[in-house]
XYZ file of C-alpha atoms in Angstrom:
641
model
C 120.447 62.985 112.020
C 118.438 66.517 110.201
C 120.048 69.950 109.970
C 119.915 72.812 108.023
C 122.869 73.283 105.937
C 125.964 75.092 106.692
C 127.727 77.364 103.679
C 131.523 75.745 103.025
C 132.431 79.357 102.809
C 131.886 79.823 106.890
C 135.373 79.185 109.048
C 136.626 75.666 108.954
C 137.241 72.937 111.768
C 140.682 73.037 112.967
C 141.707 70.081 110.438
C 139.789 70.544 107.513
C 140.121 73.357 104.804
C 137.264 75.210 103.665
C 135.730 74.355 100.279
C 135.691 77.988 98.191
C 132.172 78.770 97.480
C 131.703 78.351 93.658
C 129.263 80.455 91.566
C 128.116 80.626 88.602
C 125.556 81.653 85.693
C 124.179 80.651 82.825
C 122.419 81.400 79.691
C 119.834 78.575 78.977
C 118.727 77.636 75.409
C 115.574 78.833 73.156
C 113.498 76.747 71.430
C 113.267 77.801 67.933
C 111.814 75.337 65.596
C 109.480 76.963 63.145
C 105.715 76.583 64.978
C 102.579 78.501 65.380
C 102.720 80.581 68.522
C 100.635 83.458 69.221
C 100.974 86.542 72.089
C 98.460 86.420 75.058
C 97.709 89.619 76.484
C 96.317 87.963 80.049
C 94.744 91.140 81.910
C 92.654 92.125 84.573
C 90.109 93.847 82.429
C 90.576 92.902 79.446
C 92.683 90.063 77.061
C 93.569 89.760 73.662
C 95.825 87.654 71.493
C 97.918 88.800 68.590
C 100.475 87.435 66.141
C 103.045 88.346 64.180
C 102.326 88.895 60.136
C 104.310 89.970 57.104
C 107.024 91.189 59.845
C 104.518 93.417 61.783
C 102.553 91.707 64.805
C 98.502 92.657 64.415
C 95.919 91.746 66.695
C 93.454 88.541 66.106
C 89.564 89.141 66.416
C 87.106 87.692 65.027
C 85.039 89.330 61.934
C 83.203 92.685 62.901
C 84.221 91.513 66.484
C 85.978 94.197 69.263
C 90.101 91.973 69.711
C 89.386 93.030 73.506
C 88.049 89.973 75.365
C 86.213 91.005 78.683
C 87.985 88.981 81.648
C 84.765 88.284 82.631
C 83.253 84.985 83.266
C 79.795 84.847 83.588
C 77.845 81.322 85.344
C 74.499 80.766 84.294
C 71.160 78.879 85.681
C 72.021 75.748 84.098
C 75.527 75.183 85.115
C 76.803 76.651 81.979
C 78.904 80.040 81.530
C 79.599 82.349 79.522
C 82.587 84.444 78.718
C 84.180 88.056 77.884
C 81.035 90.316 76.734
C 77.827 87.912 77.328
C 79.163 87.817 80.470
C 80.174 91.321 80.975
C 76.347 92.255 79.769
C 74.547 90.452 82.424
C 77.168 91.356 85.182
C 73.979 94.111 86.683
C 71.551 90.858 86.956
C 73.956 88.504 87.995
C 75.865 89.972 89.975
C 77.300 87.184 92.520
C 77.675 84.644 89.756
C 79.728 87.058 87.520
C 83.380 87.181 88.362
C 86.060 90.150 87.211
C 89.840 90.576 87.973
C 90.113 87.849 88.695
C 94.068 88.105 88.246
C 94.097 89.904 91.448
C 93.518 86.904 93.568
C 96.528 84.640 91.184
C 98.778 82.859 93.584
C 97.198 84.848 96.990
C 96.036 83.958 100.440
C 92.439 84.604 101.271
C 94.538 87.036 103.890
C 95.840 88.911 101.449
C 92.490 89.449 99.493
C 89.984 89.550 102.353
C 89.563 92.952 102.536
C 89.435 93.938 99.134
C 87.153 91.602 98.383
C 84.656 92.917 100.510
C 83.986 95.138 97.286
C 82.864 92.380 94.751
C 80.002 91.340 94.137
C 80.412 87.800 93.945
C 81.673 85.568 96.907
C 85.541 85.263 97.636
C 86.083 82.709 99.988
C 88.770 80.759 102.594
C 88.690 77.660 100.930
C 90.375 76.046 104.538
C 93.672 75.650 103.797
C 94.423 79.510 103.507
C 93.173 80.188 99.660
C 91.491 82.762 98.353
C 88.916 80.763 96.130
C 85.726 81.857 94.482
C 82.427 80.373 95.676
C 79.357 80.052 92.330
C 76.563 78.567 93.870
C 78.276 76.186 96.145
C 81.120 75.432 94.625
C 84.711 76.296 95.185
C 86.495 77.502 91.889
C 90.332 78.975 91.586
C 91.835 81.433 90.506
C 93.598 79.744 87.910
C 90.043 77.755 86.739
C 88.278 81.112 85.937
C 91.406 82.820 84.443
C 91.801 79.405 82.557
C 87.927 80.006 81.091
C 89.591 83.690 80.002
C 91.977 82.012 78.253
C 89.881 79.729 75.668
C 88.208 82.500 75.367
C 90.906 83.810 73.587
C 91.974 81.153 72.223
C 88.987 80.246 70.116
C 89.191 83.959 68.770
C 92.459 83.162 67.439
C 91.240 79.778 66.197
C 89.036 81.620 64.482
C 90.667 84.049 63.317
C 93.967 82.280 62.013
C 91.253 79.503 60.725
C 93.749 76.479 62.341
C 93.911 75.294 65.772
C 96.377 76.862 68.466
C 98.271 75.349 71.172
C 101.159 77.150 72.020
C 101.420 81.096 73.465
C 103.431 83.736 75.031
C 101.666 85.473 78.034
C 102.086 88.552 79.428
C 101.897 88.472 83.686
C 102.942 92.085 85.407
C 106.848 92.372 86.113
C 106.017 92.443 90.066
C 104.022 88.828 89.955
C 106.316 86.440 92.147
C 107.062 82.561 91.790
C 103.767 81.436 92.795
C 101.381 84.454 90.081
C 103.993 83.099 87.542
C 103.413 79.609 88.642
C 99.515 80.517 89.042
C 99.744 81.469 85.157
C 101.008 78.802 83.654
C 98.831 76.164 85.624
C 95.689 78.346 83.602
C 97.687 78.209 80.569
C 97.240 74.031 81.020
C 94.445 74.128 81.913
C 92.759 76.167 79.119
C 95.384 73.461 77.237
C 97.713 75.606 76.170
C 101.285 75.254 76.530
C 102.997 78.403 77.498
C 106.364 78.196 75.953
C 107.038 81.778 77.540
C 105.962 83.840 80.615
C 107.131 87.424 78.938
C 106.991 91.011 81.693
C 104.106 93.265 80.002
C 106.230 96.000 80.311
C 108.812 94.106 78.680
C 106.871 93.203 75.966
C 105.164 96.832 74.797
C 109.198 97.977 74.790
C 109.290 95.503 71.889
C 106.095 96.423 70.316
C 106.856 99.760 70.001
C 109.887 99.235 68.095
C 112.306 101.578 69.331
C 115.007 102.353 67.473
C 117.737 99.482 68.563
C 120.670 100.747 66.805
C 121.070 103.253 69.166
C 121.799 102.623 73.001
C 119.617 104.349 75.968
C 117.696 103.644 78.288
C 113.800 103.092 78.231
C 111.460 102.942 80.841
C 108.034 101.324 80.776
C 105.321 103.012 82.611
C 102.555 100.291 82.709
C 98.937 101.083 84.586
C 96.432 98.350 83.796
C 92.912 97.824 85.632
C 94.902 95.626 88.466
C 98.622 96.047 88.644
C 101.226 98.285 87.673
C 104.734 97.946 86.358
C 107.755 99.915 85.959
C 110.874 98.385 84.134
C 114.080 100.311 83.163
C 115.601 98.765 80.453
C 118.919 98.964 78.360
C 118.831 99.237 74.480
C 121.700 98.437 72.800
C 122.440 96.152 69.127
C 119.051 94.494 68.629
C 119.033 93.309 72.655
C 116.389 94.742 75.328
C 118.000 94.292 78.696
C 115.664 94.722 81.523
C 118.284 96.328 84.326
C 115.436 96.856 87.114
C 111.761 96.610 87.681
C 109.380 97.904 90.693
C 105.652 97.341 91.049
C 102.569 96.933 92.721
C 100.571 94.131 91.916
C 96.919 95.576 93.731
C 97.536 99.263 92.128
C 95.742 99.640 89.057
C 92.315 101.578 87.922
C 90.108 99.559 90.026
C 91.377 101.381 92.998
C 89.813 104.357 90.982
C 87.021 102.725 90.910
C 86.809 101.844 93.999
C 87.321 105.509 94.978
C 84.657 106.827 92.793
C 82.393 103.917 94.297
C 83.019 104.903 98.017
C 82.069 108.138 97.388
C 78.382 107.346 96.033
C 77.730 104.679 98.102
C 78.401 107.508 101.158
C 75.969 109.648 99.170
C 73.392 106.746 99.438
C 73.520 105.885 102.568
C 73.517 110.097 103.138
C 70.420 110.505 101.510
C 68.489 106.973 102.211
C 70.280 104.872 105.061
C 70.340 102.264 102.629
C 73.930 100.513 102.321
C 74.108 99.459 98.844
C 77.539 96.962 100.085
C 74.862 94.376 100.951
C 73.040 94.078 97.628
C 75.252 92.734 95.034
C 72.996 93.730 91.724
C 73.390 97.529 93.110
C 76.969 97.362 93.900
C 77.632 96.078 90.458
C 75.755 98.770 88.616
C 77.931 100.847 90.641
C 80.901 99.919 90.137
C 79.994 100.027 86.543
C 78.483 103.622 86.661
C 81.781 104.341 88.604
C 83.970 103.227 85.821
C 81.769 105.381 83.368
C 82.112 107.802 85.111
C 86.450 107.702 85.001
C 86.496 107.163 81.281
C 83.988 110.025 80.643
C 86.754 112.019 82.796
C 89.016 111.380 80.533
C 87.192 113.145 78.118
C 85.715 115.839 80.257
C 85.996 117.928 82.985
C 82.574 116.987 84.516
C 80.707 113.662 84.788
C 77.284 113.673 85.709
C 75.303 110.532 87.231
C 71.887 109.733 87.851
C 71.028 107.023 90.482
C 67.590 105.132 89.967
C 66.789 104.073 93.108
C 63.192 103.107 92.588
C 62.037 106.604 94.531
C 60.067 109.700 93.299
C 63.791 111.060 91.732
C 66.491 109.673 90.831
C 69.775 110.633 93.289
C 72.148 113.285 91.482
C 76.480 112.426 91.874
C 77.763 114.989 89.840
C 82.012 114.758 90.153
C 85.070 117.173 88.819
C 88.092 116.202 86.865
C 89.989 117.874 89.354
C 87.816 116.619 92.750
C 88.803 113.245 90.667
C 92.448 114.632 90.439
C 92.662 114.874 94.404
C 91.349 111.434 95.061
C 93.577 110.159 92.707
C 97.005 111.995 93.676
C 97.794 109.181 96.568
C 97.411 106.294 94.313
C 99.369 107.812 91.370
C 102.165 108.950 93.730
C 102.525 105.457 94.331
C 103.219 104.973 90.756
C 106.364 107.890 90.932
C 107.665 105.851 94.244
C 107.698 102.627 91.991
C 109.741 104.755 89.244
C 112.248 106.271 91.990
C 112.779 102.390 93.213
C 113.191 101.160 89.796
C 115.586 104.133 88.913
C 117.763 104.009 91.950
C 118.098 99.932 91.272
C 118.993 100.340 87.521
C 121.511 103.490 88.582
C 119.948 105.586 86.305
C 118.443 109.547 87.005
C 115.614 111.087 85.286
C 117.639 112.906 83.261
C 119.141 109.811 81.594
C 116.099 108.175 79.867
C 115.825 108.095 76.069
C 111.719 106.955 76.331
C 109.015 106.455 78.627
C 106.396 104.310 77.132
C 102.997 104.148 78.737
C 100.935 100.939 78.714
C 97.969 99.608 80.364
C 94.274 101.655 79.769
C 94.517 103.574 83.289
C 96.986 105.585 81.336
C 94.954 107.370 79.498
C 93.576 109.420 82.742
C 95.285 112.516 82.104
C 96.819 113.157 85.577
C 98.663 110.166 84.899
C 100.008 111.579 81.593
C 100.325 114.902 83.330
C 102.719 113.240 86.382
C 104.689 110.480 83.602
C 105.771 113.917 81.983
C 107.083 115.698 84.641
C 108.932 113.062 86.187
C 110.757 112.635 83.653
C 110.593 115.666 81.617
C 110.098 114.277 78.467
C 106.623 113.469 76.446
C 105.687 109.919 76.640
C 105.276 107.193 73.714
C 101.143 106.332 73.736
C 100.885 106.735 70.056
C 99.881 103.004 70.455
C 96.108 102.412 71.886
C 97.824 101.450 75.524
C 95.140 98.316 75.751
C 97.001 96.101 72.445
C 100.361 97.239 73.251
C 101.276 94.190 76.014
C 99.696 91.642 73.293
C 101.481 93.140 70.117
C 104.865 92.702 72.110
C 104.026 89.500 72.981
C 103.926 88.831 69.410
C 107.149 89.637 68.741
C 108.572 87.471 71.327
C 106.551 84.402 70.038
C 107.663 84.974 66.632
C 111.052 85.253 68.080
C 110.173 81.785 69.990
C 108.967 80.180 67.334
C 112.240 80.395 65.308
C 110.891 84.087 62.824
C 113.268 86.785 64.113
C 116.085 85.543 65.011
C 118.154 89.010 65.809
C 116.047 90.201 69.000
C 117.644 89.399 71.697
C 114.577 89.693 75.687
C 117.112 89.941 78.575
C 114.517 90.064 81.232
C 114.962 89.810 85.402
C 113.327 88.121 88.758
C 111.972 90.577 91.213
C 113.607 89.557 94.535
C 116.490 87.656 95.677
C 116.144 83.426 95.636
C 117.883 81.512 98.595
C 118.257 79.511 101.455
C 117.923 79.209 105.178
C 121.502 78.025 106.373
C 122.452 77.866 110.348
C 120.741 79.883 113.228
C 118.332 81.227 110.320
C 120.344 82.918 108.253
C 119.311 83.512 104.709
C 122.090 82.292 101.810
C 121.435 84.412 98.602
C 122.267 82.001 95.568
C 120.317 84.796 92.782
C 120.087 88.223 93.507
C 117.076 90.819 92.749
C 117.455 91.758 89.191
C 118.959 89.104 87.904
C 118.711 88.306 84.051
C 116.495 85.372 83.487
C 117.273 82.470 82.526
C 119.655 81.996 85.346
C 121.892 79.539 87.129
C 123.603 79.487 90.453
C 125.695 76.915 91.701
C 127.529 77.141 95.352
C 129.151 74.638 97.726
C 127.355 73.589 101.297
C 128.412 70.637 103.927
C 126.976 69.777 107.024
C 127.218 70.822 110.564
C 126.980 68.566 112.992
C 129.000 65.194 112.678
C 127.695 61.669 111.254
C 124.355 64.189 109.534
C 122.875 61.739 107.493
C 119.989 64.223 106.223
C 119.680 67.953 105.214
C 116.393 70.289 104.949
C 116.581 72.555 102.307
C 113.928 75.483 102.448
C 113.918 77.597 100.225
C 113.243 81.286 100.524
C 112.589 84.734 98.486
C 112.929 88.282 99.928
C 115.876 90.409 100.813
C 116.465 90.078 103.836
C 119.731 88.783 106.028
C 118.007 86.439 107.761
C 115.020 83.855 106.677
C 112.303 84.815 109.077
C 112.047 87.885 106.951
C 111.965 86.152 104.145
C 109.488 84.304 102.307
C 109.195 80.478 102.335
C 108.646 79.553 98.652
C 109.193 75.434 99.766
C 111.169 73.004 100.896
C 112.992 69.638 100.653
C 115.145 66.884 102.006
C 118.549 65.295 100.227
C 118.228 62.726 102.746
C 120.649 59.270 103.188
C 123.285 60.658 103.447
C 126.567 58.687 104.643
C 127.350 59.145 108.291
C 130.269 61.460 108.006
C 132.200 63.899 110.181
C 130.357 68.145 110.227
C 131.766 69.579 106.773
C 133.329 66.828 105.113
C 130.081 66.389 102.874
C 130.118 68.314 99.697
C 126.419 69.198 98.859
C 126.051 71.314 95.185
C 123.230 73.303 95.271
C 121.886 74.460 92.197
C 118.889 77.461 91.565
C 118.067 76.865 88.138
C 115.475 79.888 87.281
C 114.437 79.975 84.134
C 113.189 82.317 81.568
C 109.479 82.487 83.054
C 110.940 83.908 86.435
C 109.837 80.260 87.683
C 112.132 78.282 89.946
C 113.713 74.718 90.570
C 116.268 73.524 93.061
C 118.565 70.622 92.984
C 121.026 69.381 95.842
C 123.598 66.586 95.048
C 126.915 65.195 97.661
C 129.084 64.551 95.163
C 131.229 62.356 97.630
C 127.658 59.515 97.634
C 126.248 60.764 94.605
C 123.466 61.283 96.701
C 120.875 63.723 95.011
C 117.258 65.690 96.127
C 115.711 68.233 93.591
C 112.223 70.201 93.277
C 109.681 72.468 91.188
C 108.822 75.272 93.624
C 105.267 75.488 93.836
C 104.364 78.003 96.464
C 100.857 78.046 98.106
C 100.422 81.784 97.271
C 102.281 85.074 96.437
C 103.039 88.132 97.949
C 100.440 91.041 99.334
C 100.964 94.435 98.217
C 102.467 95.222 101.687
C 104.542 92.494 101.579
C 105.735 93.048 97.529
C 105.880 96.633 98.064
C 107.800 96.578 101.792
C 110.058 94.042 100.859
C 113.624 95.822 99.505
C 112.609 99.113 101.737
C 112.417 97.036 104.640
C 115.852 94.962 103.208
C 117.319 98.954 103.627
C 116.402 100.384 106.358
C 117.098 97.079 108.406
C 120.192 96.688 106.733
C 122.623 98.018 109.788
C 120.895 95.940 112.042
C 120.528 92.437 109.609
C 124.004 92.570 108.809
C 125.089 92.781 112.613
C 123.176 89.390 112.987
C 123.584 88.066 110.132
C 127.764 88.242 111.283
C 126.962 87.377 114.958
C 125.234 84.007 113.380
C 128.509 83.584 111.207
C 130.495 84.247 114.115
C 128.662 81.789 116.136
C 129.090 79.053 113.509
C 132.439 79.319 113.239
C 133.057 79.036 117.235
C 131.240 76.177 116.508
C 132.655 74.359 113.914
C 136.347 75.519 115.841
C 134.930 74.092 118.893
C 133.979 70.485 117.378
C 137.384 70.325 115.459
C 138.995 70.639 119.204
C 136.422 68.357 120.368
C 137.558 65.918 117.923
C 141.560 66.799 118.640
C 140.671 65.670 122.109
C 138.649 62.266 121.765
C 142.059 60.925 119.166
C 144.467 57.959 120.469
C 147.176 58.636 117.840
C 147.848 61.918 119.535
C 149.614 62.160 122.674
C 149.273 65.123 124.624
C 149.561 65.472 128.422
C 147.022 65.718 130.774
C 147.227 69.568 131.735
C 147.959 70.244 128.324
C 144.067 68.181 127.527
C 142.147 70.011 130.578
C 143.837 73.737 129.363
C 142.511 72.954 125.918
C 138.360 71.806 127.862
C 138.941 74.997 129.276
C 139.375 77.157 126.109
C 136.427 75.127 124.730
C 134.200 75.269 126.853
C 134.874 79.574 127.220
C 134.907 80.117 124.027
C 131.156 78.557 123.712
C 130.413 80.508 126.797
C 131.418 83.284 124.638
C 129.384 82.179 121.674
C 126.156 82.411 123.928
C 126.791 85.853 124.312
C 125.355 89.347 122.014
C 128.655 90.966 121.985
C 130.336 90.279 118.147
C 133.469 91.681 119.145
C 134.440 89.827 121.937
C 132.655 86.639 120.148
C 135.170 87.782 117.104
C 138.427 88.205 118.681
C 138.102 85.261 120.802
C 137.320 82.813 117.724
C 140.232 84.325 116.146
C 142.259 83.597 119.417
C 141.714 80.127 119.688
C 142.204 79.155 115.853
C 145.545 80.784 116.688
C 146.403 78.758 119.881
C 144.515 75.516 118.581
C 146.539 75.924 115.173
C 149.209 74.581 116.058
C 147.809 71.211 118.423
C 145.423 71.065 114.616
C 148.420 70.421 112.205
C 149.924 68.098 115.379
C 146.879 65.791 114.761
C 146.661 65.865 111.382
C 150.658 64.216 111.236
C 149.580 62.143 114.080
C 146.622 60.493 112.011
C 148.602 60.272 108.670
C 151.627 58.396 110.869
C 148.818 55.910 112.439
C 147.901 55.348 108.895
C 151.253 54.759 107.564
C 152.138 52.479 110.630
C 148.695 50.618 109.486
C 149.307 50.134 106.702
C 153.432 49.127 107.309
C 152.015 46.321 109.438
C 149.863 44.821 106.887
C 153.264 44.461 104.227
C 154.527 41.139 104.077
C 158.127 40.802 104.939
């Protein structure tokens, strides 16, 4: 018989005292043996590696070459591929086989990227199981495989620069990457032949790179607007400890979205003047994408930018864009980043005036409007001394040095973005690890069975902020089976959640009486969509009152069910002498409580449950005494005379 787990904190049956809930968090150890470990920023637009050299981080590059490796993979006619700058150079002539911005597809379902995929010149398709994959010449490739090609090129650059093999790395991801997207990043590293010793949040790495005054306590905000993602993190710095206390962001908001606004305007102009829809022409679409990116970059330096579009006619099309117009277009996107900042500050219980330093990260922070907006929000000029394209890799190198046993005086404490827990009776969500918990983390709690003679417990693992699992996201499921048949509430199931330093989850379950155990490394099929990831906390707040009432009704129903089960066991006890009128009265009370529990009135059910518990307490005590007396009599009968 298989049922959901029941939290031991729920009310007991009349004859069984509750097991207290148990929670604990423990720091997990870090490797410290000396080893070669590089830091890698796996970016949407560009990627690069760095390493500690003489106590300072430096980027790794080939001789006389730009250290930035464009996160672009091009597939050739002979089946071979090129990565980085050669791939970007062939993009216009070979758009359908040139893959860029694949980071936005990592850990995603097809339904979550289908709309944005229409602006990509290469094919993104549903693989038949709901996952998004890239189709090249009829072959389906996962985003992890393509990211692995980028990581492989970054690895080769590092090996050429260092003159020795590289096998271990610290890799950065957006702070708001969920469990699935972090797993996808680890998989990409594994495919590339790299052992990812740690997955570090990009904003946290940036704070390390700036070498902020760690001897002076204070609050630091890292604003990270890259090509495809946005993150904001709030950190507390005390005595060489960098502790992330809150994070927020959007995994589908970045400079690419700025480019798309310019692309839409160019495409609309072409359509209006020629009647042509260039969206159906991959080569032209790729050229316009690159032109839009160039216009954006020009507007960071000038008040106006001009584009001449040669469509093969008598004269090229003239497209002119001013900085003022561009800023009007991007204002809603910039405001979305500021809304995330406000959410992170609220979670950290910090006012903008309390922030000591603001750090800008990501190439898109070069846009003048972005810098102005951040400065106005925090009433201070943000740090932008370091190259925003390199700062994350430099920070990753510092963390790599810590893991390699170099710097033992620095401690980095990151957090998870959303709560983790399991489904309990009635579809309630029992949170074991709360949002913004410091990782690595460990949480343990006791659960039990909900019906008599239950021999298996199905454990469904969820991620979210709501009170009911129907409003959260299923990450994985496993079964604790072959349990000995016992009365409901008697098994003691210890459930342990382990979140490692990368934010990746594993779950263990052990029934203490029988020793049966089961475990799962949670590897979900895909990640959270843009809207899900952004609204999940907001919804938890707006539905808090409704969720609380629903959850309390579920808890009271579970309590009533536990009392009813215990009372029925009392009625079935042969050892307990009970007059027939008393039995009939108890049976009627049981029926009445079950009927009340089926209703929706929380107040009535609560009163009925408490009254039933009070009325049956004396009977429960008598049942326990009768059972003890019967056992003593049986034991006495077995003694020699």
